Coordinates of C-alpha atoms and ligand atoms in Angstrom, one line a residue:
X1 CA 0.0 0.0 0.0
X2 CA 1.6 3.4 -1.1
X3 CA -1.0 5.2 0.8
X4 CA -3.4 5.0 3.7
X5 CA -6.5 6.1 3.0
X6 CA -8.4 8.0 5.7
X7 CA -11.1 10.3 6.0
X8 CA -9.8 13.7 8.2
X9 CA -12.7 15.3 10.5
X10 CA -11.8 18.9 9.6
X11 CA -14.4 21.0 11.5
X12 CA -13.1 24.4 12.4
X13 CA -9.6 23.2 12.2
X14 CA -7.0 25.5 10.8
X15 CA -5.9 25.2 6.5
X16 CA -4.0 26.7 4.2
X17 CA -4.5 26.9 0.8
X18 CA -1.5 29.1 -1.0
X19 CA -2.3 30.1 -4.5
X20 CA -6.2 31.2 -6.2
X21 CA -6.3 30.5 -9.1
X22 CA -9.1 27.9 -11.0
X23 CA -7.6 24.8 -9.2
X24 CA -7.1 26.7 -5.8
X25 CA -10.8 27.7 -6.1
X26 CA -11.7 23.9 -6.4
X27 CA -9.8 23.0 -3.4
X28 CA -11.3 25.7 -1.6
X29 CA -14.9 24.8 -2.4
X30 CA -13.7 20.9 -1.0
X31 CA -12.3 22.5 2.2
X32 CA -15.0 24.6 3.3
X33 CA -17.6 22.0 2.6
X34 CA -15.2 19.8 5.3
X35 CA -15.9 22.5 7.5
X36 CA -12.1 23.9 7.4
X37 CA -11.1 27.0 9.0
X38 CA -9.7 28.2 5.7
X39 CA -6.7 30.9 4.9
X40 CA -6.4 31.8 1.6
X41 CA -2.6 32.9 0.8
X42 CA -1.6 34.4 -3.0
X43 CA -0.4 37.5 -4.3
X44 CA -3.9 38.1 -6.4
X45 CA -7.8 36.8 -5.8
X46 CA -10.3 35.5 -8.2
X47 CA -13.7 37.3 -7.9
X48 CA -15.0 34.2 -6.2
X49 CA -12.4 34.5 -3.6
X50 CA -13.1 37.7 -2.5
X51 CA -16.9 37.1 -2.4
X52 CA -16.1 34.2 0.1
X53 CA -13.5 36.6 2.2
X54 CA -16.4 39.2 1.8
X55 CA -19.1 36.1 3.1
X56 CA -16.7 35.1 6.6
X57 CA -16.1 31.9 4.7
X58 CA -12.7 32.0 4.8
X59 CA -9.7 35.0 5.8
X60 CA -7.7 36.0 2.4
X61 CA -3.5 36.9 3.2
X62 CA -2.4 38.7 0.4
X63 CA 1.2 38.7 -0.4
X64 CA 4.5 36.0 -1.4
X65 CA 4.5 32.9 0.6
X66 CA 5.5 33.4 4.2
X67 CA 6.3 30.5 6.5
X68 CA 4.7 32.0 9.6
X69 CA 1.5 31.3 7.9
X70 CA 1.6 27.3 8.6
X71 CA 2.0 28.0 12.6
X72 CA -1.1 26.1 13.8
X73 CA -2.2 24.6 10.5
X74 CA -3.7 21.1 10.2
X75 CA -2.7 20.7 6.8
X76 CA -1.7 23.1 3.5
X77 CA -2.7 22.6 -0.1
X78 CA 0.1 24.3 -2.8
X79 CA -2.0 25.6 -5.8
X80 CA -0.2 28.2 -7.2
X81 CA 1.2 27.8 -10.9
X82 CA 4.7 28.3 -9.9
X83 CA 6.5 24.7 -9.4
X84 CA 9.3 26.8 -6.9
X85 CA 6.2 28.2 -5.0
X86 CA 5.0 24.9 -4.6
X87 CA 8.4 23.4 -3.9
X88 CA 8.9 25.9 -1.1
X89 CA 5.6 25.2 0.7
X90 CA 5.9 21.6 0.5
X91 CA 9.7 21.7 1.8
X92 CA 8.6 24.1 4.9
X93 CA 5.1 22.0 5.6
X94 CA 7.2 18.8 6.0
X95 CA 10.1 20.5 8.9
X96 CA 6.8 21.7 10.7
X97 CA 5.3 18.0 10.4
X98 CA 2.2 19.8 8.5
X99 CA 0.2 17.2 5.7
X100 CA 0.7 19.0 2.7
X101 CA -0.9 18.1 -0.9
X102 CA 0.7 19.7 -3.9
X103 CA -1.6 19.8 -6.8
X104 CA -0.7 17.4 -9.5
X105 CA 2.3 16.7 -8.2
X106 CA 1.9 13.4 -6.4
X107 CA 5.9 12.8 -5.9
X108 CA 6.1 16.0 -3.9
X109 CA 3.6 15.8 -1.6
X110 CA 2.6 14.2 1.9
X111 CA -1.0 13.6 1.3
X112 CA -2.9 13.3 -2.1
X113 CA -6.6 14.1 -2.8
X114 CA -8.6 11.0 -4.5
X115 CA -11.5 11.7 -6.9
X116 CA -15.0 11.2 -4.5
X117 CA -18.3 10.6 -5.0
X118 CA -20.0 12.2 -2.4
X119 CA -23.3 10.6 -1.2
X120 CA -23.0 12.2 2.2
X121 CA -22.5 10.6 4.7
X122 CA -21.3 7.8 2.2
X123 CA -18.0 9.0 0.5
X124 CA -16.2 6.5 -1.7
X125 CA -12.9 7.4 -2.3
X126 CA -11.2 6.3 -5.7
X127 CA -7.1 7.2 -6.3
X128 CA -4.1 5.6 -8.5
X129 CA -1.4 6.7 -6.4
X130 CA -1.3 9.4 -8.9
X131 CA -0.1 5.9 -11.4
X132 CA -3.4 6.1 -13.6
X133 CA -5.7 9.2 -12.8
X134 CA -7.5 9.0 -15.7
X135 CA -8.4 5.3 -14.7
X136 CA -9.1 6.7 -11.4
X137 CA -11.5 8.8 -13.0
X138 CA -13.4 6.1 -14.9
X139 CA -13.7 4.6 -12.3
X140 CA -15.3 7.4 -10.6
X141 CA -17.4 7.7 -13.3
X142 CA -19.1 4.1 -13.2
X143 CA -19.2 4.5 -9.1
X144 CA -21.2 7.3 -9.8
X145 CA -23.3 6.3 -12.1
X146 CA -24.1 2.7 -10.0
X147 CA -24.7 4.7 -6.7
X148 CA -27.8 6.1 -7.1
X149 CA -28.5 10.0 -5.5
X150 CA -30.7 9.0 -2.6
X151 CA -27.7 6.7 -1.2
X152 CA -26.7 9.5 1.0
X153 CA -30.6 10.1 2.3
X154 CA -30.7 6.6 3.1
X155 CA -27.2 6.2 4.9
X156 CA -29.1 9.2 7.5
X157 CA -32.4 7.3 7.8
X158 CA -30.1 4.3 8.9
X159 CA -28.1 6.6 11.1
X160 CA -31.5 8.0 12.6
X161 CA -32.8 4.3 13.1
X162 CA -30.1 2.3 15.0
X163 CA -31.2 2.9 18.3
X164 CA -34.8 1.8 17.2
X165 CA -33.9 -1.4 15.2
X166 CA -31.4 -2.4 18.1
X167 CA -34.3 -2.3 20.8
X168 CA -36.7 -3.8 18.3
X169 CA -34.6 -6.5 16.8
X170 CA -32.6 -8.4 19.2
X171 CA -30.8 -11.0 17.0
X172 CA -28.3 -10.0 15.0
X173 CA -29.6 -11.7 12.3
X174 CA -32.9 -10.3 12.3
X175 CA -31.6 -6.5 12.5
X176 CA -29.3 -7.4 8.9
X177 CA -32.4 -8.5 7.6
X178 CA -33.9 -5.6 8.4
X179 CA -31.5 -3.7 7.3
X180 CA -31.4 -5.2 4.0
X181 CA -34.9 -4.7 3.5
X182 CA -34.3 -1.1 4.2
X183 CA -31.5 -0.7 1.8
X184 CA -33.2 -3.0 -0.6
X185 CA -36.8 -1.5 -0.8
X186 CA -37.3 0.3 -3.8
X187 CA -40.3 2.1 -3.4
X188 CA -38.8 3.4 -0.5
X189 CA -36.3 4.5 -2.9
X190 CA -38.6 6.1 -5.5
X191 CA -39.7 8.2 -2.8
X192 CA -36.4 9.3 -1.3
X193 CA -35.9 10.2 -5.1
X194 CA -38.9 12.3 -5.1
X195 CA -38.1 14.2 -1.8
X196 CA -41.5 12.7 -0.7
X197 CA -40.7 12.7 2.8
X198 CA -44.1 11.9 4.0
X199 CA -44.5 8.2 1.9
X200 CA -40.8 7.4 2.7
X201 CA -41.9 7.4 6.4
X202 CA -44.8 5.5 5.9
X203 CA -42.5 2.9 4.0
X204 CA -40.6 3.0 7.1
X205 CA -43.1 2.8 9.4
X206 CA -44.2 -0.2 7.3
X207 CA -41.3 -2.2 7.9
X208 CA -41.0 -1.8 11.4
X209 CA -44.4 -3.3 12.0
X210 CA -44.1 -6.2 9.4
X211 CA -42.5 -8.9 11.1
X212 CA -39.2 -9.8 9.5
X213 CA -39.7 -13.8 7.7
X214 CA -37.3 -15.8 9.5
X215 CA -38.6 -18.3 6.5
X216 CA -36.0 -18.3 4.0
X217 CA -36.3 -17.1 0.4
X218 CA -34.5 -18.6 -3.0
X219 CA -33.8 -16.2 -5.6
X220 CA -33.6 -17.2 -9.2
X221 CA -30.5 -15.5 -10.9
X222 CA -29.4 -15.9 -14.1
X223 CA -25.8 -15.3 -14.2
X224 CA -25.5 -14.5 -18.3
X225 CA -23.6 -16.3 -20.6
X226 CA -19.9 -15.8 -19.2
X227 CA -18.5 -12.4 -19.0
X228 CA -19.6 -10.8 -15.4
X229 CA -20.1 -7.5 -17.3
X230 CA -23.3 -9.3 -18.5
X231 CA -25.1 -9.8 -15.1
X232 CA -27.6 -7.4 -14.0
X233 CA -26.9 -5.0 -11.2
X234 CA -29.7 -6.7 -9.4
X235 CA -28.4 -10.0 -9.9
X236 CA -25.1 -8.5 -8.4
X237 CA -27.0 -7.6 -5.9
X238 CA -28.5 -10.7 -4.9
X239 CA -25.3 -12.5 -5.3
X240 CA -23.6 -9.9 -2.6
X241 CA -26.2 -10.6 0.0
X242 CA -27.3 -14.3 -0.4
X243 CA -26.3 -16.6 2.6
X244 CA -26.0 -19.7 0.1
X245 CA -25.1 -20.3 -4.1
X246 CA -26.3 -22.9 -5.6
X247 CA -24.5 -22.8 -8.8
X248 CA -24.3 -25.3 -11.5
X249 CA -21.3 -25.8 -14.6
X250 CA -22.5 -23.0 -16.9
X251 CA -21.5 -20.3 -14.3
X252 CA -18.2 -18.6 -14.9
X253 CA -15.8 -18.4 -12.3
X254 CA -15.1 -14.8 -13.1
X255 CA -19.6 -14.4 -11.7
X256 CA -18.6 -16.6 -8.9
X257 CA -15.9 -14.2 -7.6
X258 CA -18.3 -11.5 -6.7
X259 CA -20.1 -13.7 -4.7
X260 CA -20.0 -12.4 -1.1
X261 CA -16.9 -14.0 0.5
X262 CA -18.6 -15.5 3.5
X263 CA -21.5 -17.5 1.8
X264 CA -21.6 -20.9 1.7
X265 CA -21.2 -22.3 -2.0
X266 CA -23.0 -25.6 -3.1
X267 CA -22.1 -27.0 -6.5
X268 CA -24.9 -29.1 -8.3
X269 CA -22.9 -29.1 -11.6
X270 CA -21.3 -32.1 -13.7
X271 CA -17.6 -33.0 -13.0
X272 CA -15.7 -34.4 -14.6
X273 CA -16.1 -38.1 -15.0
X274 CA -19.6 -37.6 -12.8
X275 CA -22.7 -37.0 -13.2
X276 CA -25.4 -33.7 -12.4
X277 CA -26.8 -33.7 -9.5
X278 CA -30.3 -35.1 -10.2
X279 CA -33.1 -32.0 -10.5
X280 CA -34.8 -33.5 -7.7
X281 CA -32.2 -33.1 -5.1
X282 CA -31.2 -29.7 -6.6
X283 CA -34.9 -29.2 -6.0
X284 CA -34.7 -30.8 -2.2
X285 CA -31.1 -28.8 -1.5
X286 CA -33.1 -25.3 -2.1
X287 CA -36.3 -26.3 -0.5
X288 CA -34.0 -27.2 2.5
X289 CA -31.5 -24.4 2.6
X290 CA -34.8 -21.9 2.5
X291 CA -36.5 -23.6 5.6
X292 CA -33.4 -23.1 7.8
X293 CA -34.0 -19.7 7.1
X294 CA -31.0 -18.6 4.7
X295 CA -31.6 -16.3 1.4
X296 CA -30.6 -19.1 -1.4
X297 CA -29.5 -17.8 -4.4
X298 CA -30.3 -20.3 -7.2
X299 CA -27.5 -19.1 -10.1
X300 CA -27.5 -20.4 -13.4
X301 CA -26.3 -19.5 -16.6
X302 CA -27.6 -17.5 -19.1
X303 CA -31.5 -16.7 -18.3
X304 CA -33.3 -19.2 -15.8
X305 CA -36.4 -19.4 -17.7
X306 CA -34.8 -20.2 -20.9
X307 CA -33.9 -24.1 -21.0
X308 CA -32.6 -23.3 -17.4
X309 CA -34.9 -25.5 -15.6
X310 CA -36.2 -22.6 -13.4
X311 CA -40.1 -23.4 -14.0
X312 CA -39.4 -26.5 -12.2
X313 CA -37.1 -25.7 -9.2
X314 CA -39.7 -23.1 -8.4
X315 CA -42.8 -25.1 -9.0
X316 CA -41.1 -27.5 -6.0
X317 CA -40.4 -24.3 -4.0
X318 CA -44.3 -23.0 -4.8
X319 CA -45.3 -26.4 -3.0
X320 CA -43.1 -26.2 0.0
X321 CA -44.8 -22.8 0.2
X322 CA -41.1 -21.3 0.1
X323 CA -41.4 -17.4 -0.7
X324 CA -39.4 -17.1 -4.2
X325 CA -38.5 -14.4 -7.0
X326 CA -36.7 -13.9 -10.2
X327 CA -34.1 -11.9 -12.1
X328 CA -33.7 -12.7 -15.2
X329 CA -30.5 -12.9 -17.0
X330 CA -28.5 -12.4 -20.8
X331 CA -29.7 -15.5 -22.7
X332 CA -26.9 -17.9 -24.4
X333 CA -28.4 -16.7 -27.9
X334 CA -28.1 -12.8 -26.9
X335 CA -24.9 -13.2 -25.7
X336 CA -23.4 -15.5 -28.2
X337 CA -25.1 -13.4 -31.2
X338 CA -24.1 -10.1 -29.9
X339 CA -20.4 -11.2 -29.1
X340 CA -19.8 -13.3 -32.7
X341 CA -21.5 -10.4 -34.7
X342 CA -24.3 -12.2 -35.7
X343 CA -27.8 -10.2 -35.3
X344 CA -30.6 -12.5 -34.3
X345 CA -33.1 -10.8 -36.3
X346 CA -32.4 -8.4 -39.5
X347 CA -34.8 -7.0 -41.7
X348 CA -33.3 -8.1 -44.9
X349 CA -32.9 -11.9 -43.2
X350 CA -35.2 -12.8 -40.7
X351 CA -38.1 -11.7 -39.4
X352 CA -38.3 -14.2 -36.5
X353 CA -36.1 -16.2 -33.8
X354 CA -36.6 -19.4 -32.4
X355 CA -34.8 -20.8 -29.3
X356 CA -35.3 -24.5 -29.8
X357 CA -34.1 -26.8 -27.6
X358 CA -31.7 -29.9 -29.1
X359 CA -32.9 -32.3 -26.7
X360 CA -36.6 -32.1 -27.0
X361 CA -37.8 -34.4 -23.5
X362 CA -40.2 -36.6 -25.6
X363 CA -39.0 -37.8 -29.3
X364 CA -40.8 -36.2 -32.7
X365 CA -41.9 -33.1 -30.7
X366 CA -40.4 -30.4 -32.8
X367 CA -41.8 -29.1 -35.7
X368 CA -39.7 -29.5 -38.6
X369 CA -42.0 -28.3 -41.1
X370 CA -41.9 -24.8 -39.6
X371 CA -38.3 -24.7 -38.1
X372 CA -37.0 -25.5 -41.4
X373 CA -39.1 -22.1 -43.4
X374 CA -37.4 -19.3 -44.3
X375 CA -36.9 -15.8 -42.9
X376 CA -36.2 -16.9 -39.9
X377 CA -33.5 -17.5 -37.0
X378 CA -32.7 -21.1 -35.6
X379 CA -31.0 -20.8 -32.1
X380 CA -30.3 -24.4 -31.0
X381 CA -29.3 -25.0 -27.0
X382 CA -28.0 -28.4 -26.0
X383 CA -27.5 -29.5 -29.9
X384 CA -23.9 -30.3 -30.5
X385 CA -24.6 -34.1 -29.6
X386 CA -27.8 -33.9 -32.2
X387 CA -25.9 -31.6 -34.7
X388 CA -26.2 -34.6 -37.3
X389 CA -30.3 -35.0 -36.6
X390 CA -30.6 -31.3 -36.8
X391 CA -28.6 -31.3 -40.6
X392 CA -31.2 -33.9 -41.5
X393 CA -34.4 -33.0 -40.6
X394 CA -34.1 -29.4 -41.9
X395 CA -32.4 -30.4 -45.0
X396 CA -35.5 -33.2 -45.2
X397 CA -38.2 -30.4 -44.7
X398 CA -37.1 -28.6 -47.0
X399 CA -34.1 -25.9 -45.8
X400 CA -31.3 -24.9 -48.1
X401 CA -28.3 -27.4 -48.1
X402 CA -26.2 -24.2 -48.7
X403 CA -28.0 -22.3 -45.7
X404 CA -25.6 -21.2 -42.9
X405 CA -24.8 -22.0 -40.0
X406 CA -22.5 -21.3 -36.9
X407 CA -22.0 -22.4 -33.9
X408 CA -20.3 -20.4 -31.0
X409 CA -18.4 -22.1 -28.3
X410 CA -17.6 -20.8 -25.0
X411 CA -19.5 -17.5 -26.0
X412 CA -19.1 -14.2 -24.5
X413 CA -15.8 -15.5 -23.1
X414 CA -12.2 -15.0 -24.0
X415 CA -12.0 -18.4 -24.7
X416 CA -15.1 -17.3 -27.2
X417 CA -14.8 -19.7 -30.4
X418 CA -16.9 -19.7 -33.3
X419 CA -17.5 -21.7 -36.8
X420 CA -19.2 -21.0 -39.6
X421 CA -20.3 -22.7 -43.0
X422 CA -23.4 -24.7 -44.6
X423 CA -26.3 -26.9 -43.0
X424 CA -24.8 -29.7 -45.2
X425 CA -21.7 -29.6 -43.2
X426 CA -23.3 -29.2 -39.9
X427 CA -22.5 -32.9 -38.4
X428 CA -19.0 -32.4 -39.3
X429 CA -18.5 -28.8 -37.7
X430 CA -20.1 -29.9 -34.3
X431 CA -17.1 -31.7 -34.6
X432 CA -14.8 -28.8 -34.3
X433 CA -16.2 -27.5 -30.9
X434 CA -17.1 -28.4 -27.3
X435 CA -20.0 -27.6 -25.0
X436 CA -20.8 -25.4 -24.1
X437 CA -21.9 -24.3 -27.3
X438 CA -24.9 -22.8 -29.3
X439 CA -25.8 -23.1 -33.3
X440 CA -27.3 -20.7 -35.3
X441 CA -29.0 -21.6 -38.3
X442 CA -30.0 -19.2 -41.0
X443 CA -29.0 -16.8 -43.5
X444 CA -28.0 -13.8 -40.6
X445 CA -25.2 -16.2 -40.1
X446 CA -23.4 -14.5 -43.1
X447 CA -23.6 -10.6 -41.3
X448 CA -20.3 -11.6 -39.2
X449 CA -18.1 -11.0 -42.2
X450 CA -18.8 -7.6 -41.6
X451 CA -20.2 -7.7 -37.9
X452 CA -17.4 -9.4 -36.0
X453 CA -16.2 -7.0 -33.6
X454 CA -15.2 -9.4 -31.3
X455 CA -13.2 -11.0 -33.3
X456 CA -10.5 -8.1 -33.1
X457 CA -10.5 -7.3 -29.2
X458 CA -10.2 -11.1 -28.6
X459 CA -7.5 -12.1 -31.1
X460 CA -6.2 -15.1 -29.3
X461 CA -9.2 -17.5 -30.1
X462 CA -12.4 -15.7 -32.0
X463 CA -9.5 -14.9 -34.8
X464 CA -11.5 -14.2 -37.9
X465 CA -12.7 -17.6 -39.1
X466 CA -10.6 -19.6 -42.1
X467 CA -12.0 -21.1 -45.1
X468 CA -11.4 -25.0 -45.5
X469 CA -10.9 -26.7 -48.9
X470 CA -14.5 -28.3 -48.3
X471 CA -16.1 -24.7 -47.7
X472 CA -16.0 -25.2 -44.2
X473 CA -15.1 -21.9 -42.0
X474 CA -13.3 -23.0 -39.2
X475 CA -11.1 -21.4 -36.6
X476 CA -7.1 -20.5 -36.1
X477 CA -6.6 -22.8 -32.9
Ligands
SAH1 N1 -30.4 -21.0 -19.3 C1 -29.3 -21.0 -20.2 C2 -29.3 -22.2 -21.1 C3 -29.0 -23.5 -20.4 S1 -29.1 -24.9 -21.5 C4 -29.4 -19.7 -21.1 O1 -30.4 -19.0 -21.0 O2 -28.4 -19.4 -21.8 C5 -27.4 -25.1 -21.8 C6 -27.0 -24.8 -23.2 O3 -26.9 -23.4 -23.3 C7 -25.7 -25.3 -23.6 O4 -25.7 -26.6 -24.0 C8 -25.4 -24.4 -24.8 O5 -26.1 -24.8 -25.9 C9 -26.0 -23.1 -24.3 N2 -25.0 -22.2 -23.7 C10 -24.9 -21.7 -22.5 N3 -23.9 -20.9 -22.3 C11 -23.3 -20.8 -23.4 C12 -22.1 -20.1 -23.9 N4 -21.4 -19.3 -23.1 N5 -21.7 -20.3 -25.2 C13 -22.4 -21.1 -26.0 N6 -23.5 -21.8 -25.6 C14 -23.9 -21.6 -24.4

């Protein structure tokens, strides 16, 4: 750790600030909202300056840098525009064991300023070390965008509540639950939003007298395809607060590493050489975590309501009379499509997407006639082991030989792989991948020559496909 980051209670406390110019005024503006007991010293004032010095905000010392003006002082920013100004102030703070920040220049400084987002009380703090600022910035920028405006509203409700919720709740489980449906309640939110002060109590008051479950709850979460930019903020959210995961294969370790650090993790996923879990006792193991009282979160890749079993698990949990919800998540045919250039739908190619499963429970149940018409989008999940069955029937009902095809392995992921060419050489492609994979059938397929944007961030494996002798597109290993 270069630095220790801490959070200095300035109220009334003595500062110096040497130099006013544009920058000066913005390290003003941050002192005085601290609360400092601010001297301003430079040889000339902006306007805004002097209408502070005018306001009592803060006393103005006009003149060259003197060293008599740090007696007493807490801490001194250097602002001026002259690097030997600087230099002196810094060189003079440090003998008199005063924290001293010199503005943009990191390697001559005791203390540096990190970019904040301010949701008083919250603060989050962001800094490089004065390494990367810019990155420092950007990630200011998503913090700010991801912590929403009321945060700071909220953080004071709690503040106002503790002594409340500590009489009322005696467990210490029952007052984080409490908590969490505080922090977690969004019309409660909408209303801090809309400064309606008089509805935000009633939400309030609302929870206080509902009594907390101490039944458990599951919650549904589709993790995406693979890349953890692709899961929701809510199903972040979730993840962060669940007291159990029950995860299967098709969730990336990258998703599981957000997962708060102290949950208990319960794979139900194929390993090697083994088998699943069977559905029912993934069914039994959430019905059983919920009645000892924990949040379960049931995680599962891509969307849980597409070929992800979720119907089921919570038609078990509907009959224990388990309380249950669902966030939905990026489907294996969004993601792949999206990340191998490959639009689902196009006006010029299909008016129409089908999701079709390649492991239909019950033999003969998929329509062939209409799967194999034209204008549409073919999205098969679970296929590769039927890729030879699919070739056939649609080439039997009456599809184009020469239609094409791709199927994307791994998508979404850096290990992302994808191969393209006809329906007649379908069989002989699945060949070329693993699972998890997904094929596309129809004629959007041939959009990724000039769609694949992937292709080019993620040159290690989804390398702009090759042509084979037989036609076949396949990949650079
Ligand atoms: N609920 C999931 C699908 C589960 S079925 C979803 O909505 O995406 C499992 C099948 O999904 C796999 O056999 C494969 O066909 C597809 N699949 C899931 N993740 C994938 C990925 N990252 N790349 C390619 N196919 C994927």
């Amino acid at each position: 750790m270069d630095y220790l980051p801490i959070f200095c209670q300035l109220q009334q406390k003595a500062c110096l600030l040497v130099g006013a110019g544009e920058v000066a005024e913005r390290k003003a503006r941050l002192l005085l909202n601290a609360g400092a007991e601010l001297t301003v010293n430079a040889t000339a004032f902006s306007a805004q300056f002097e209408h502070w010095a005018e306001n009592g905000d803060l006393t103005l010392v006009r003149g060259p840098f003197a060293t008599n003006l740090l007696a007493e002082k807490w801490l001194v920013i250097a602002a001026t525009d002259r690097v030997e100004v600087n230099a002196l102030v810094y060189q003079t703070a440090n003998q008199m064991r005063v924290f001293c920040n010199v503005v943009d220049d990191p390697k001559r400084a005791s203390f540096i300023m990190p970019s904040i987002i301010d949701r008083s009380p919250i603060m989050v703090a962001v800094s490089s070390g004065g390494k990367a600022p810019v990155l420092a910035r950007l990630l200011r920028e998503k913090l700010e965008a991801t912590l929403p405006q009321h945060l700071g509203k909220l953080a004071q409700i709690a503040g106002s509540l503790r002594q409340r919720v500590k009489q009322q709740f005696s467990l210490g489980s029952s007052r984080r639950r409490f908590w969490e449906a505080l922090f977690n309640h969004d019309r409660l939110a909408q209303s801090l939003a809309n400064h309606d002060k008089h509805q935000s109590e009633q939400h309030i008051e609302r929870l206080f007298s509902q009594p907390l479950t101490q039944q458990g709850e599951v919650v549904l979460v589709g993790a995406g395809p693979g890349d953890a930019g692709l899961l929701t903020l809510k199903g972040l959210q979730q993840i962060q607060q669940a007291d159990v995961v029950v995860y299967d294969r098709l969730v990336s370790d990258e998703i599981m590493n957000l997962v708060r650090r102290d949950a208990e993790r319960i794979f139900v996923g194929k390993r090697a050489g083994h088998h699943c879990v069977p559905q029912d006792e993934i069914n039994q193991i959430l019905v059983q975590q919920a009645q000892q009282g924990k949040r379960v979160v049931r995680l599962k890749g891509g969307d849980p309501f597409i070929f992800g079993r979720g119907g089921e698990e919570l038609e078990t949990l509907a009959l224990a009379g388990i309380p249950f919800s669902v966030v939905p998540g990026i489907t294996a045919a969004s993601g792949c499509s999206a990340y191998s250039g490959i639009p689902l739908t196009h006006r010029d190619h299909a008016q129409s997407v089908r999701l079709v499963t390649g492991h239909a429970k019950t033999e003969g149940c998929l329509d062939w006639d209409n799967l194999a018409c034209g204008k549409q989008t073919l999205v098969f999940y679970m296929g590769l082991s039927q890729a030879g069955e699919i070739q056939r029937q649609l080439i039997d009902h009456g599809m184009a030989a020469t239609m094409p095809v791709a199927l994307v392995e791994n998508g979404t992921t850096s290990r992302q792989k994808v191969v393209t060419g006809e329906l007649s050489q379908l069989a002989l492609l699945s060949q070329q991948v693993v699972s998890p994979s997904l094929i596309i059938v129809g004629s959007v397929v041939s959009l990724r020559e000039k769609l694949n944007w992937f292709a080019s961030l993620n040159q290690v494996n989804d390398a702009p496909d090759q042509t084979c002798q037989a036609g076949v597109r396949t990949l650079l290993p």
